[in-house]
């Protein structure tokens, strides 16, 4: 990243657009990661327990944990 000299003009709009793009990309990646956590957690719970009925327990636990963290 280039150094900004004292008194140099900064293109605020350019910085804001870049910041919004980075934040939007982070949100998309976080959404994909959370979705895959729910799916893979349910598959892993069913595989480890040998009972498909327990796969919903893993999904419910992750969702409940996220809700409690949000509070």
PDB file of C-alpha atoms in Angstrom:
ATOM      1  CA  UNK A   1       0.000   0.000   0.000  1.00  0.00           C
ATOM      2  CA  UNK A   2       1.551   3.320  -0.977  1.00  0.00           C
ATOM      3  CA  UNK A   3       2.428   5.849   1.667  1.00  0.00           C
ATOM      4  CA  UNK A   4       0.290   8.971   1.746  1.00  0.00           C
ATOM      5  CA  UNK A   5       2.285  12.144   2.011  1.00  0.00           C
ATOM      6  CA  UNK A   6       1.238  14.866   4.397  1.00  0.00           C
ATOM      7  CA  UNK A   7      -1.281  17.149   2.740  1.00  0.00           C
ATOM      8  CA  UNK A   8      -1.965  14.757  -0.151  1.00  0.00           C
ATOM      9  CA  UNK A   9      -5.546  14.451  -1.300  1.00  0.00           C
ATOM     10  CA  UNK A  10      -7.220  11.139  -0.475  1.00  0.00           C
ATOM     11  CA  UNK A  11     -10.029   9.887  -2.715  1.00  0.00           C
ATOM     12  CA  UNK A  12     -12.565   9.118   0.017  1.00  0.00           C
ATOM     13  CA  UNK A  13     -15.073   7.587  -2.406  1.00  0.00           C
ATOM     14  CA  UNK A  14     -12.462   5.110  -3.654  1.00  0.00           C
ATOM     15  CA  UNK A  15     -11.551   4.079  -0.120  1.00  0.00           C
ATOM     16  CA  UNK A  16     -15.214   3.670   0.818  1.00  0.00           C
ATOM     17  CA  UNK A  17     -15.977   1.532  -2.256  1.00  0.00           C
ATOM     18  CA  UNK A  18     -13.017  -0.714  -1.533  1.00  0.00           C
ATOM     19  CA  UNK A  19     -14.021  -1.028   2.117  1.00  0.00           C
ATOM     20  CA  UNK A  20     -17.605  -1.950   1.243  1.00  0.00           C
ATOM     21  CA  UNK A  21     -16.397  -4.587  -1.256  1.00  0.00           C
ATOM     22  CA  UNK A  22     -14.122  -6.177   1.343  1.00  0.00           C
ATOM     23  CA  UNK A  23     -16.865  -6.213   3.974  1.00  0.00           C
ATOM     24  CA  UNK A  24     -19.408  -7.656   1.523  1.00  0.00           C
ATOM     25  CA  UNK A  25     -17.000 -10.416   0.501  1.00  0.00           C
ATOM     26  CA  UNK A  26     -16.417 -11.218   4.180  1.00  0.00           C
ATOM     27  CA  UNK A  27     -20.153 -11.487   4.793  1.00  0.00           C
ATOM     28  CA  UNK A  28     -20.586 -13.847   1.841  1.00  0.00           C
ATOM     29  CA  UNK A  29     -17.752 -16.083   3.003  1.00  0.00           C
ATOM     30  CA  UNK A  30     -19.087 -16.110   6.566  1.00  0.00           C
ATOM     31  CA  UNK A  31     -22.539 -17.108   5.316  1.00  0.00           C
ATOM     32  CA  UNK A  32     -21.120 -19.973   3.279  1.00  0.00           C
ATOM     33  CA  UNK A  33     -19.036 -21.125   6.237  1.00  0.00           C
ATOM     34  CA  UNK A  34     -22.002 -21.075   8.614  1.00  0.00           C
ATOM     35  CA  UNK A  35     -24.200 -22.947   6.154  1.00  0.00           C
ATOM     36  CA  UNK A  36     -21.589 -25.621   5.625  1.00  0.00           C
ATOM     37  CA  UNK A  37     -21.112 -25.939   9.395  1.00  0.00           C
ATOM     38  CA  UNK A  38     -24.776 -26.784   9.826  1.00  0.00           C
ATOM     39  CA  UNK A  39     -24.793 -29.312   6.993  1.00  0.00           C
ATOM     40  CA  UNK A  40     -21.525 -31.017   7.839  1.00  0.00           C
ATOM     41  CA  UNK A  41     -22.323 -31.086  11.549  1.00  0.00           C
ATOM     42  CA  UNK A  42     -25.545 -32.960  10.879  1.00  0.00           C
ATOM     43  CA  UNK A  43     -23.788 -35.427   8.568  1.00  0.00           C
ATOM     44  CA  UNK A  44     -20.990 -35.986  11.069  1.00  0.00           C
ATOM     45  CA  UNK A  45     -23.415 -36.549  13.954  1.00  0.00           C
ATOM     46  CA  UNK A  46     -25.374 -39.097  11.911  1.00  0.00           C
ATOM     47  CA  UNK A  47     -22.167 -40.866  10.871  1.00  0.00           C
ATOM     48  CA  UNK A  48     -20.677 -41.017  14.379  1.00  0.00           C
ATOM     49  CA  UNK A  49     -23.855 -42.015  16.185  1.00  0.00           C
ATOM     50  CA  UNK A  50     -25.181 -44.393  13.550  1.00  0.00           C
ATOM     51  CA  UNK A  51     -28.656 -42.908  14.032  1.00  0.00           C
ATOM     52  CA  UNK A  52     -30.104 -40.387  11.619  1.00  0.00           C
ATOM     53  CA  UNK A  53     -32.445 -39.077  14.304  1.00  0.00           C
ATOM     54  CA  UNK A  54     -29.489 -37.547  16.177  1.00  0.00           C
ATOM     55  CA  UNK A  55     -28.316 -35.537  13.188  1.00  0.00           C
ATOM     56  CA  UNK A  56     -30.974 -32.915  13.923  1.00  0.00           C
ATOM     57  CA  UNK A  57     -29.584 -32.554  17.436  1.00  0.00           C
ATOM     58  CA  UNK A  58     -26.266 -31.280  16.058  1.00  0.00           C
ATOM     59  CA  UNK A  59     -28.002 -28.722  13.856  1.00  0.00           C
ATOM     60  CA  UNK A  60     -30.200 -27.558  16.723  1.00  0.00           C
ATOM     61  CA  UNK A  61     -27.164 -27.233  19.008  1.00  0.00           C
ATOM     62  CA  UNK A  62     -25.242 -25.063  16.541  1.00  0.00           C
ATOM     63  CA  UNK A  63     -28.275 -22.865  15.941  1.00  0.00           C
ATOM     64  CA  UNK A  64     -28.957 -22.500  19.659  1.00  0.00           C
ATOM     65  CA  UNK A  65     -25.291 -21.673  20.320  1.00  0.00           C
ATOM     66  CA  UNK A  66     -25.324 -18.981  17.630  1.00  0.00           C
ATOM     67  CA  UNK A  67     -28.517 -17.499  19.067  1.00  0.00           C
ATOM     68  CA  UNK A  68     -27.090 -17.411  22.585  1.00  0.00           C
ATOM     69  CA  UNK A  69     -23.876 -15.834  21.331  1.00  0.00           C
ATOM     70  CA  UNK A  70     -25.866 -13.169  19.508  1.00  0.00           C
ATOM     71  CA  UNK A  71     -27.713 -12.281  22.688  1.00  0.00           C
TER      72      UNK A  71
END
